[in-house]
XYZ file of C-alpha atoms in Angstrom:
741
model
C -24.977 -21.881 -35.146
C -22.092 -22.639 -32.849
C -18.714 -20.855 -33.780
C -17.340 -23.861 -34.608
C -19.830 -25.409 -36.775
C -18.001 -24.885 -40.157
C -14.649 -26.387 -38.526
C -11.429 -24.573 -38.004
C -10.044 -21.914 -40.427
C -6.750 -20.190 -40.818
C -5.892 -16.406 -40.227
C -7.497 -15.773 -43.595
C -10.721 -17.234 -42.757
C -9.885 -20.509 -45.129
C -10.814 -23.722 -43.974
C -7.742 -25.822 -42.372
C -7.124 -28.953 -44.875
C -8.419 -32.134 -43.148
C -9.880 -30.209 -40.159
C -6.373 -29.748 -38.893
C -6.014 -33.767 -38.389
C -2.752 -35.399 -39.434
C -3.103 -38.069 -42.290
C -2.664 -40.570 -39.177
C -5.491 -39.299 -37.442
C -7.533 -39.056 -40.491
C -6.939 -42.740 -40.852
C -7.764 -43.386 -37.632
C -11.349 -41.420 -37.487
C -12.230 -43.142 -40.995
C -11.141 -46.767 -39.702
C -14.445 -47.745 -38.674
C -15.945 -46.863 -41.672
C -13.269 -48.551 -43.751
C -13.920 -51.739 -41.863
C -17.670 -51.465 -42.657
C -17.086 -50.891 -46.325
C -14.661 -54.062 -46.251
C -17.355 -56.189 -44.715
C -20.105 -55.116 -47.235
C -17.250 -55.692 -50.007
C -16.883 -59.167 -48.834
C -20.475 -59.841 -49.076
C -20.749 -58.217 -52.418
C -17.808 -60.490 -53.731
C -19.319 -63.854 -52.377
C -22.686 -62.872 -53.922
C -21.010 -62.070 -57.435
C -19.119 -65.222 -57.084
C -21.960 -67.410 -56.617
C -24.038 -65.412 -59.280
C -21.153 -66.238 -61.910
C -21.150 -69.882 -61.016
C -25.058 -69.906 -61.636
C -24.535 -67.874 -64.989
C -21.894 -70.392 -65.985
C -24.080 -73.160 -65.428
C -26.444 -71.790 -67.755
C -24.020 -70.081 -70.579
C -21.139 -72.986 -70.327
C -18.439 -70.532 -69.302
C -16.733 -72.742 -66.706
C -13.242 -72.216 -68.396
C -13.241 -68.604 -67.579
C -15.555 -68.404 -64.635
C -13.710 -70.378 -62.315
C -9.973 -69.086 -62.446
C -11.473 -65.353 -62.840
C -14.035 -65.304 -59.897
C -11.699 -67.498 -57.578
C -8.886 -65.095 -58.077
C -10.898 -62.165 -57.652
C -12.277 -63.496 -54.275
C -8.917 -64.716 -53.179
C -6.990 -61.397 -54.022
C -9.419 -59.336 -52.035
C -9.867 -61.479 -48.949
C -5.776 -61.813 -48.947
C -5.327 -58.346 -49.050
C -8.155 -57.505 -46.495
C -6.507 -59.974 -44.062
C -2.860 -58.621 -44.757
C -3.631 -55.042 -44.690
C -7.087 -54.069 -43.505
C -8.571 -50.699 -43.901
C -5.662 -49.699 -46.240
C -5.777 -47.716 -49.497
C -4.284 -50.660 -51.206
C -7.126 -52.947 -49.959
C -9.702 -50.556 -51.163
C -8.055 -50.449 -54.655
C -7.875 -53.985 -54.907
C -11.824 -54.039 -53.799
C -12.416 -51.844 -56.925
C -10.448 -54.260 -59.199
C -12.294 -57.190 -57.873
C -15.576 -55.800 -58.291
C -15.049 -54.560 -61.803
C -13.639 -57.991 -62.704
C -16.592 -59.618 -61.609
C -18.632 -57.043 -63.481
C -16.737 -57.820 -66.737
C -17.089 -61.411 -65.985
C -20.905 -61.044 -65.873
C -20.853 -59.045 -69.129
C -18.929 -61.838 -70.824
C -21.183 -64.481 -69.564
C -24.319 -62.811 -70.745
C -22.704 -62.174 -74.115
C -22.731 -58.380 -73.892
C -26.110 -57.597 -72.969
C -25.338 -55.572 -70.238
C -24.003 -51.952 -70.992
C -20.842 -50.837 -69.684
C -22.882 -48.285 -67.430
C -23.062 -51.219 -65.071
C -19.382 -50.812 -64.226
C -19.997 -47.333 -63.165
C -23.073 -48.026 -61.058
C -20.737 -50.657 -59.141
C -18.156 -48.031 -58.962
C -20.774 -45.710 -57.385
C -21.748 -48.434 -54.799
C -18.334 -48.967 -54.128
C -17.407 -45.405 -53.325
C -20.327 -45.151 -50.963
C -19.455 -48.330 -49.346
C -15.544 -47.392 -49.016
C -15.821 -43.391 -48.461
C -12.989 -43.323 -50.680
C -13.358 -41.936 -54.504
C -10.085 -43.059 -55.057
C -10.594 -46.762 -54.508
C -12.411 -46.882 -57.768
C -10.418 -45.596 -60.165
C -7.751 -48.532 -60.738
C -10.464 -50.853 -61.521
C -12.409 -48.415 -63.601
C -9.214 -47.401 -65.638
C -8.696 -51.257 -66.228
C -11.825 -51.805 -67.536
C -11.757 -48.780 -69.766
C -8.403 -49.736 -71.191
C -9.572 -53.389 -71.701
C -12.688 -52.223 -73.744
C -10.796 -49.947 -75.806
C -8.344 -52.976 -76.784
C -11.414 -54.808 -77.430
C -13.240 -52.368 -79.519
C -9.615 -51.840 -81.498
C -9.605 -55.614 -82.044
C -13.280 -55.826 -83.014
C -12.959 -52.902 -85.581
C -9.901 -54.776 -87.030
C -11.961 -57.885 -87.905
C -11.103 -60.050 -84.901
C -14.267 -61.315 -83.181
C -14.380 -60.834 -79.593
C -17.184 -62.891 -78.001
C -18.978 -60.371 -75.908
C -19.021 -57.721 -78.600
C -22.054 -58.448 -80.557
C -21.522 -55.673 -82.811
C -19.196 -56.047 -85.755
C -18.096 -52.455 -85.378
C -17.501 -50.120 -82.677
C -17.833 -46.519 -83.038
C -15.089 -44.508 -81.541
C -17.304 -41.623 -80.845
C -19.999 -44.031 -79.094
C -17.213 -45.345 -76.913
C -15.611 -41.840 -76.064
C -19.249 -41.036 -75.014
C -19.696 -43.836 -72.697
C -16.087 -43.201 -71.297
C -17.069 -39.577 -70.776
C -20.289 -40.468 -69.192
C -18.524 -42.866 -66.844
C -15.772 -40.248 -65.937
C -18.732 -37.637 -65.097
C -20.271 -40.169 -62.975
C -17.147 -41.237 -61.319
C -16.572 -37.541 -60.479
C -19.604 -36.903 -59.125
C -19.656 -39.780 -56.903
C -16.298 -38.859 -55.813
C -17.400 -35.400 -54.992
C -20.175 -37.000 -53.021
C -17.868 -39.487 -51.094
C -15.479 -36.586 -50.555
C -18.139 -34.263 -48.760
C -19.109 -37.532 -46.896
C -15.421 -37.748 -45.630
C -15.633 -34.100 -44.741
C -18.707 -34.311 -42.932
C -17.209 -37.235 -40.682
C -14.119 -35.312 -40.057
C -16.161 -32.102 -39.327
C -18.360 -34.030 -36.887
C -15.383 -35.520 -35.243
C -13.523 -32.215 -34.803
C -16.956 -30.721 -33.390
C -17.190 -33.511 -31.203
C -13.673 -33.294 -29.814
C -14.111 -29.449 -29.675
C -17.438 -29.722 -27.672
C -15.722 -32.289 -25.180
C -12.767 -29.893 -24.865
C -15.060 -27.008 -23.873
C -16.989 -28.882 -21.803
C -13.953 -29.970 -19.861
C -12.767 -26.314 -19.711
C -16.086 -25.209 -18.428
C -16.388 -28.160 -16.121
C -13.107 -28.012 -14.492
C -12.456 -24.266 -14.574
C -12.313 -22.411 -11.230
C -15.221 -20.083 -11.900
C -18.381 -20.963 -11.488
C -20.702 -21.476 -14.208
C -24.499 -22.190 -14.323
C -27.121 -22.553 -17.032
C -30.394 -21.501 -16.511
C -33.825 -21.075 -18.252
C -35.719 -17.919 -18.699
C -37.346 -18.293 -15.111
C -33.675 -18.486 -13.150
C -33.934 -22.103 -12.691
C -30.691 -23.956 -12.767
C -30.409 -26.705 -15.538
C -26.585 -27.436 -15.158
C -23.764 -26.351 -13.115
C -19.901 -27.083 -13.200
C -17.337 -28.328 -10.471
C -16.512 -24.545 -9.659
C -20.225 -23.726 -8.728
C -20.107 -26.720 -6.123
C -16.621 -25.649 -5.074
C -17.753 -22.172 -4.540
C -21.299 -22.368 -3.118
C -21.057 -26.043 -1.534
C -23.861 -27.387 -3.186
C -23.839 -30.759 -5.180
C -25.115 -30.780 -8.828
C -28.013 -32.736 -7.977
C -28.938 -30.673 -5.246
C -29.411 -27.427 -7.299
C -30.876 -28.608 -10.670
C -34.264 -27.336 -10.892
C -33.709 -24.587 -8.073
C -34.198 -20.802 -8.476
C -30.534 -19.637 -8.720
C -31.381 -16.053 -7.127
C -33.405 -17.675 -4.295
C -30.759 -20.047 -3.632
C -27.798 -18.198 -3.183
C -28.569 -14.456 -2.656
C -28.410 -13.533 1.009
C -30.323 -10.706 2.819
C -27.217 -8.449 2.109
C -27.995 -8.484 -1.509
C -29.321 -5.210 -2.938
C -32.977 -5.458 -3.733
C -32.320 -3.352 -7.064
C -29.705 -5.832 -8.420
C -31.962 -8.841 -7.655
C -34.721 -7.216 -9.512
C -32.198 -6.215 -12.338
C -31.403 -9.691 -12.706
C -34.823 -10.759 -12.827
C -35.493 -8.421 -15.595
C -32.579 -9.734 -17.470
C -33.982 -13.329 -17.204
C -37.425 -12.234 -18.460
C -36.263 -9.983 -21.290
C -32.991 -12.264 -22.758
C -31.060 -9.198 -21.747
C -27.424 -8.943 -20.335
C -26.690 -8.296 -16.642
C -23.193 -7.608 -15.032
C -22.363 -6.613 -11.542
C -20.481 -7.533 -8.149
C -22.745 -9.397 -5.605
C -22.432 -10.720 -2.080
C -23.720 -14.331 -1.952
C -24.203 -16.933 0.722
C -22.848 -20.433 0.480
C -24.503 -23.564 1.653
C -22.584 -23.240 5.185
C -23.928 -19.607 5.776
C -20.358 -18.030 4.745
C -20.580 -14.949 2.442
C -18.527 -14.291 -0.466
C -18.253 -11.938 -3.284
C -18.470 -12.622 -6.910
C -18.403 -10.611 -10.097
C -21.365 -11.941 -12.051
C -22.256 -11.730 -15.715
C -25.707 -13.032 -17.179
C -25.804 -13.762 -20.807
C -28.504 -15.319 -23.021
C -27.002 -17.999 -25.524
C -27.548 -17.668 -29.131
C -30.427 -19.959 -30.355
C -29.343 -23.246 -32.199
C -26.676 -23.914 -29.650
C -28.896 -25.231 -26.511
C -32.370 -25.109 -25.581
C -33.903 -21.868 -26.440
C -34.028 -19.246 -23.428
C -30.848 -20.795 -21.795
C -28.633 -18.094 -19.970
C -25.047 -18.924 -18.912
C -24.182 -17.295 -15.447
C -20.515 -16.788 -14.988
C -19.590 -16.159 -11.144
C -15.998 -15.024 -10.688
C -15.083 -14.900 -7.074
C -13.467 -11.598 -5.910
C -13.533 -12.045 -2.326
C -9.853 -11.756 -1.792
C -9.961 -8.671 -4.216
C -12.660 -7.029 -2.025
C -10.923 -7.808 1.153
C -7.554 -6.514 -0.386
C -9.267 -3.316 -1.659
C -11.073 -2.827 1.914
C -7.729 -3.337 3.408
C -6.125 -1.012 0.984
C -8.820 1.672 1.682
C -8.400 1.096 5.501
C -4.597 1.601 5.282
C -5.050 4.803 3.365
C -7.400 6.242 5.790
C -5.077 5.180 8.505
C -2.177 6.806 6.603
C -4.287 9.813 5.802
C -5.051 9.887 9.618
C -1.583 9.559 10.647
C -0.317 12.197 8.155
C -3.036 14.569 9.320
C -1.966 14.037 13.072
C 1.692 14.394 12.045
C 0.958 17.541 10.391
C -1.106 18.605 13.343
C 1.769 17.747 15.603
C 4.155 20.008 13.315
C 1.698 22.844 13.960
C 1.277 22.346 17.446
C 4.961 21.843 18.054
C 5.505 25.079 16.074
C 3.000 27.142 17.962
C 4.045 25.723 21.369
C 7.603 27.002 20.510
C 6.505 30.412 19.708
C 4.150 30.689 22.399
C 6.941 29.763 24.865
C 8.765 32.873 23.889
C 6.007 34.887 24.812
C 5.477 33.061 27.873
C 9.055 33.582 28.779
C 8.683 37.290 28.627
C 5.334 37.403 30.759
C 6.728 34.894 33.253
C 10.304 36.510 33.535
C 9.047 39.997 33.910
C 6.265 38.981 36.395
C 8.909 37.222 38.526
C 11.559 40.205 38.068
C 8.890 42.699 39.401
C 8.082 40.635 42.244
C 11.591 40.360 43.396
C 11.388 44.076 43.867
C 8.195 44.227 45.560
C 8.010 44.517 49.644
C 6.158 41.726 51.426
C 3.129 43.619 52.106
C 2.758 44.913 48.411
C -0.699 45.156 46.821
C 0.706 44.178 43.552
C 2.200 40.572 44.993
C -1.056 38.892 44.448
C -1.958 40.182 40.694
C 1.719 39.147 40.103
C 1.016 35.842 41.665
C -2.016 35.349 39.498
C 0.026 36.093 36.385
C 2.520 33.671 37.226
C -0.238 31.319 38.076
C -1.810 31.858 34.466
C 1.496 31.832 32.731
C 2.528 28.319 34.168
C -1.057 26.847 33.389
C -0.178 28.403 29.883
C 3.219 26.595 29.949
C 1.452 23.339 31.016
C -0.692 23.808 27.884
C 2.579 24.265 25.803
C 3.811 21.045 27.294
C 0.560 18.980 26.233
C 1.053 20.582 22.748
C 4.478 19.459 22.810
C 3.575 16.173 24.104
C 1.034 15.620 21.217
C 3.643 16.443 18.857
C 5.783 13.850 20.280
C 8.168 16.466 21.564
C 7.531 16.119 25.330
C 10.373 15.989 27.771
C 10.882 12.210 28.735
C 13.019 10.831 31.482
C 13.357 7.302 30.325
C 13.850 4.370 32.810
C 12.310 0.886 33.386
C 8.740 1.236 34.558
C 6.256 -1.552 35.565
C 2.940 -0.272 34.594
C 1.145 -2.505 37.370
C 3.222 -0.615 39.975
C 2.432 2.668 38.477
C -1.460 2.144 38.355
C -1.012 1.338 42.106
C 1.047 3.971 42.821
C -1.521 6.430 41.042
C -4.674 4.840 42.359
C -5.498 7.348 45.065
C -5.158 10.223 42.700
C -7.678 8.109 40.304
C -10.253 7.574 42.965
C -10.127 11.262 43.687
C -10.820 12.096 40.349
C -13.746 9.656 39.378
C -17.443 10.283 40.596
C -18.701 8.170 43.267
C -21.526 7.171 40.812
C -18.841 5.195 38.723
C -17.464 1.670 40.009
C -13.708 1.785 39.455
C -12.066 -1.725 39.285
C -8.459 -2.590 38.687
C -7.295 -5.644 36.975
C -3.583 -5.975 37.024
C -1.017 -8.352 36.101
C 1.796 -8.892 38.568
C 5.375 -9.133 37.487
C 4.845 -7.356 34.168
C 7.672 -7.000 31.772
C 9.249 -3.457 32.263
C 8.676 -0.955 29.584
C 11.119 1.925 28.790
C 9.202 5.104 29.681
C 8.688 8.400 31.488
C 6.958 7.764 34.800
C 5.411 11.436 34.848
C 4.383 11.176 31.070
C 2.764 7.795 32.006
C 0.948 9.159 34.897
C -0.444 11.908 32.725
C -1.494 9.224 29.948
C -3.409 7.234 32.742
C -4.992 10.267 34.265
C -6.288 11.555 30.793
C -7.842 8.459 30.190
C -9.476 7.740 33.055
C -10.689 11.309 33.282
C -12.195 10.872 29.721
C -14.002 7.816 30.964
C -15.461 9.443 33.858
C -16.424 12.355 31.588
C -17.925 9.514 29.185
C -19.983 8.204 32.211
C -21.108 11.785 33.554
C -23.668 11.616 36.444
C -24.942 8.234 35.103
C -24.043 4.852 37.147
C -21.267 3.238 35.037
C -18.073 1.410 35.785
C -14.434 1.978 34.797
C -11.921 -0.886 34.397
C -8.367 -0.137 34.300
C -6.149 -3.168 33.478
C -2.542 -3.929 32.443
C -0.990 -7.155 30.829
C 1.276 -8.415 28.543
C 0.308 -10.326 25.040
C 1.833 -11.128 21.763
C 0.320 -8.752 19.056
C 0.706 -9.732 15.441
C 0.558 -7.963 12.222
C -3.152 -7.753 12.026
C -3.678 -6.489 15.382
C -1.029 -3.750 15.138
C -2.636 -2.722 11.790
C -5.689 -2.029 13.508
C -4.205 0.378 15.917
C -3.068 4.125 15.738
C 0.710 4.403 15.116
C 1.153 0.643 14.917
C 1.714 0.181 11.216
C 5.510 0.564 11.326
C 5.867 -1.370 14.693
C 7.153 -4.709 14.763
C 5.305 -7.806 15.725
C 6.061 -9.007 19.112
C 5.151 -9.088 22.908
C 3.833 -5.648 24.163
C 2.856 -4.627 27.738
C -0.505 -2.925 27.709
C -2.519 -0.454 29.701
C -6.261 -0.441 29.179
C -8.916 1.870 30.474
C -12.628 0.486 29.603
C -15.968 2.263 30.492
C -19.424 1.806 30.057
C -20.121 5.643 28.973
C -21.685 7.270 25.980
C -19.385 5.770 23.683
C -18.659 7.385 20.245
C -19.936 7.012 16.748
C -17.307 6.633 13.672
C -17.366 10.475 13.074
C -16.301 11.255 16.699
C -14.017 8.573 16.747
C -12.254 9.759 13.661
C -11.439 12.968 15.223
C -10.613 12.077 18.716
C -6.986 12.704 18.486
C -7.024 16.018 16.963
C -5.787 18.642 19.127
C -8.590 21.189 20.376
C -11.276 18.851 19.165
C -13.897 18.009 21.895
C -17.432 16.994 22.525
C -17.765 18.670 25.927
C -18.841 21.961 26.671
C -15.895 22.618 28.914
C -12.614 21.447 27.946
C -9.736 22.366 25.677
C -9.755 18.957 23.412
C -5.850 18.347 24.229
C -6.373 15.216 26.693
C -6.352 12.366 24.273
C -4.190 14.435 21.729
C -1.568 14.406 24.494
C -2.148 10.765 25.287
C -1.451 10.055 21.351
C 1.673 12.268 21.551
C 3.147 10.668 24.416
C 2.601 7.093 23.211
C 4.319 8.123 19.818
C 7.195 9.427 21.829
C 7.376 6.089 23.586
C 7.208 4.029 20.279
C 3.776 2.468 21.124
C 0.448 2.334 19.782
C -3.120 2.963 20.788
C -6.289 0.655 20.099
C -9.699 2.217 20.280
C -12.783 0.235 20.346
C -16.266 2.295 20.868
C -19.544 2.312 19.787
C -22.113 5.018 20.322
C -24.198 3.988 23.631
C -22.020 0.879 24.369
C -19.089 2.580 26.076
C -15.138 2.870 25.006
C -12.271 0.900 25.366
C -8.490 2.334 25.153
C -5.556 -0.135 25.196
C -2.117 1.346 24.788
C 0.619 -0.994 23.662
C 4.274 -0.341 24.740
C 7.004 -2.824 23.604
C 8.658 -5.120 26.341
C 12.267 -3.965 27.197
C 15.107 -6.271 28.388
C 15.756 -3.952 31.032
C 16.332 -4.629 34.664
C 13.050 -4.136 36.871
C 12.634 -1.247 39.142
C 13.673 -2.323 42.672
C 12.011 0.464 44.395
C 8.610 2.059 43.939
C 8.811 5.155 41.908
C 9.510 8.559 43.943
C 6.640 10.754 44.371
C 8.809 13.543 44.889
C 9.458 13.958 41.115
C 7.386 16.350 39.063
C 4.043 14.949 37.745
C 2.356 16.931 35.009
C -1.251 17.570 35.678
C -3.782 15.652 33.394
C -5.382 17.737 30.688
C -8.760 17.746 32.721
C -8.250 17.593 36.434
C -9.735 19.294 39.602
C -8.692 22.864 40.533
C -7.336 21.698 43.771
C -4.769 19.472 41.902
C -3.648 22.193 39.856
C -3.430 24.803 42.512
C -1.338 22.264 44.664
C 0.994 21.425 41.812
C 1.589 25.467 40.909
C 2.290 25.944 44.592
C 5.231 23.989 44.546
C 7.142 26.694 42.284
C 10.217 28.482 44.135
C 10.184 32.109 44.695
C 13.365 33.463 45.895
C 15.929 36.184 44.905
C 19.478 35.150 44.316
C 22.465 37.472 45.716
C 24.076 40.031 43.326
C 27.444 39.178 42.045
C 29.668 40.354 39.521
C 30.936 37.387 37.489
C 32.133 38.858 34.176
C 30.272 39.249 30.693
C 27.688 37.299 29.192
C 26.651 37.379 25.530
C 23.024 36.848 25.007
C 22.139 36.054 21.401
C 18.163 35.658 20.712
C 16.068 36.975 17.783
C 13.136 37.526 19.960
C 13.373 41.270 21.445
C 11.400 40.545 24.333
C 13.508 37.542 25.452
C 16.720 39.140 24.617
C 15.746 42.066 26.738
C 14.371 40.266 29.497
C 17.555 37.851 29.934
C 19.750 41.151 29.679
C 17.688 43.084 32.336
C 17.894 39.882 34.663
C 21.658 39.314 34.390
C 22.257 42.856 34.684
C 20.303 43.056 37.694
C 22.729 40.476 39.276
C 25.893 42.558 38.205
C 26.639 40.881 35.107
C 27.733 42.705 32.179
C 25.907 41.970 28.954
C 26.590 42.117 25.305
C 23.171 41.201 23.162
C 22.849 40.084 19.683
C 19.924 39.964 17.625
C 20.712 36.824 15.556
C 23.297 34.028 14.798
C 25.614 36.198 12.488
C 25.371 39.192 14.936
C 26.292 37.021 17.699
C 29.333 35.725 16.007
C 30.406 39.324 15.018
C 29.809 40.716 18.817
C 32.021 37.539 20.290
C 34.833 38.542 17.845
C 34.643 42.010 18.895
C 34.549 40.852 22.644
C 35.967 37.762 22.818
C 38.728 38.373 25.496
C 36.250 39.338 28.231
C 33.208 37.086 27.348
C 32.839 34.216 29.973
C 29.641 32.853 28.810
C 26.970 32.578 25.955
C 23.364 32.413 26.179
C 22.271 31.080 22.720
C 18.913 30.563 21.168
C 18.016 27.618 18.876
C 16.046 28.930 16.114
C 17.122 32.245 14.627
C 17.927 34.003 11.244
C 21.063 33.936 9.139
C 22.951 31.635 11.254
C 21.053 29.310 13.786
C 22.103 28.355 17.096
C 23.739 25.008 16.011
C 26.028 26.969 13.314
C 27.025 29.499 15.701
C 27.717 26.857 18.630
C 29.970 24.880 15.818
C 31.697 28.293 14.938
C 32.476 29.184 18.396
C 33.846 25.846 19.230
C 36.356 25.928 16.173
C 37.821 28.962 17.863
C 37.213 28.543 21.702
C 36.278 24.883 22.625
C 36.190 25.443 26.287
C 33.914 28.407 25.867
C 30.646 27.755 28.197
C 27.557 27.819 26.052
C 23.670 27.466 27.715
C 21.392 26.563 24.911
C 18.003 28.058 25.021
C 14.879 26.718 23.258
C 11.241 25.939 23.747
C 11.750 22.514 22.589
C 12.835 19.930 25.029
C 16.430 18.822 26.063
C 15.823 15.134 25.330
C 14.918 15.952 21.786
C 18.047 18.465 21.294
C 20.646 16.505 22.941
C 21.301 13.854 20.106
C 21.837 16.702 17.596
C 24.627 18.200 19.917
C 26.229 14.781 20.870
C 29.429 15.909 19.278
C 29.639 19.153 20.899
C 30.198 20.061 24.476
C 26.935 21.842 25.664
C 27.192 23.575 29.107
C 23.797 23.847 30.004
C 20.105 23.834 28.467
C 17.567 26.303 29.623
C 13.810 25.394 28.880
C 11.617 28.132 27.661
C 9.560 29.527 29.340
C 11.822 30.432 32.329
C 11.881 32.329 35.379
C 14.233 34.705 37.015
C 15.509 32.144 39.405
C 15.818 29.518 36.551
C 17.926 31.688 34.383
C 20.005 32.850 37.271
C 20.615 29.423 38.831
C 21.605 28.104 35.624
C 24.263 30.855 34.714
C 25.719 30.640 38.263
C 26.090 26.959 37.973
C 27.604 26.881 34.711
C 30.159 29.762 35.623
C 31.094 28.102 38.921
C 31.826 24.374 37.171
C 33.207 25.992 34.028
C 37.117 25.571 33.623
C 39.121 28.749 34.470
């Protein structure tokens, strides 16, 4: 049975009076039945009218027949005309019919029994669907016969009472039977009324549910045991693109399920249809136009008695947007994890580079210090030169690690990327194998970007060398392109470092190759430091690219597939800066690519100076550094040049030593990272008491990174670690010469 077969119930399970219909709604529902009953009553009254006239002809009862019959007919017809389908009219119908019954008994001299009245009442209640309509007439007749019985028993002769005496018990017996019959008939007619109301309520409820099912946004379909569609709603047509007449009789599974649907789920759905089971899962389906979409499907057999046996309801709730949002969320989480991992590795790389710079400072400083004391023909000069070369290559490695951490040394200016590529084209040609065809697709008059030219050259060379190594000894092509484009939010979200960048116009640098490409596992790790797929290499080339791009507030887009090459596109925000009027100077220092030719690296290292400054005696210098090797090296170098040195092992020791010798200290060499008091705290305390005191800050971090931290302090100079003997002497001499006396 359907859930609403018995009609509505309240919270305690009791039937709702009148099925929840108002009295006006009940009258409107029963109005057609009342109208039909009134027509039957009219026919019955006309029949009784002519029957009474016919009986009056035989028995000569014209005196009573004509006025009584005419009055009964006229009364009902007038009431039906004035108040059709009303309770009053139904009561008048009962009085009129009972009046005719009494008239017929009178005409027949009492031959019919009183039961005839109640059979008439029974027929009337069936016709009018209202047991209350018979009570006025029945009560009227019962009162009339009671009066006539009393008169008869009192000796007054009543014409249609043939018996000289009416037993009161007999009269009460007839009345009780009459009341019982009327009550039973009333119960039956009440059930008829309830049945009509129940059917009406069920019809309306079914129509309401049908409207809901028809107009719901979700797809609803009815199928048989074989999965053939018997009915679909509008949501099905909207979702699939098929009209109702196109799918009725079609196999639901074969109609919508594309090749992407898993075979196991299709078999499970078939099994549910054949075994009258329940099935629920998420499916990727194919619409009429070929477009795929995701739904959460549930297949449920309907109970017997509601529809045809073996009918299933298939409910599809579209979850395409949810799946896309979930995929976007997972992609964002992966990018966030990747970003956090790269940032963590950047912090680690920066810390390692900082500590390594302190070690290189000792190695490079002592090597240059020893070299200063050697004769020109000394056999130790060449080994020391190799130590110096190795130290500078290690320093170059530290710079790349700092570049990956986004802490490289940047000299920002307006740069035209097209001009940058043109100026670097000779070096690019020299770095690429002759088997690779090198092509430039450069856009002239690009909007400038705020960048460091040397860092941009390093990025370009790293990408070109990476493309050349991907091609290897095979024939291939490398395309270097520049341009400008508008980048929207979706495109930025698909790049590294682009999640927090604003939408707008970006100048791009692109390097595309036809090499071996990368699979997803390799692509996920290409920017990790020290990760490489080559037999030889440090794995810092692309890591440095990402760090430099991060430092320039740009992003990197990577498109690659195994066997189909790779494309690296770097986005840099366009700047409203004046364009460069002259080509960039080639005399500026250029950082070597992470993977370059030995000749190029040798040529770069050969530019380092090797000279000895003259000795001088220029006062006392306070050296504050927690690294014993760096502190000892600086002390040794400066003492050899005639400076008097006061050394301190940490920040607090430096404050104490300065307070003890403040009258003769002319300069402070101050390390940044130290225990107890760091360099910034020491500098601020020194400036509170001696604001004119020259201070040179030493650090493995870059000057550009530290300058904002000391913008409110007067910093005399900065010494980048690792430094050579000439570096520290030149910096100290310059600061002392320019310091106020």
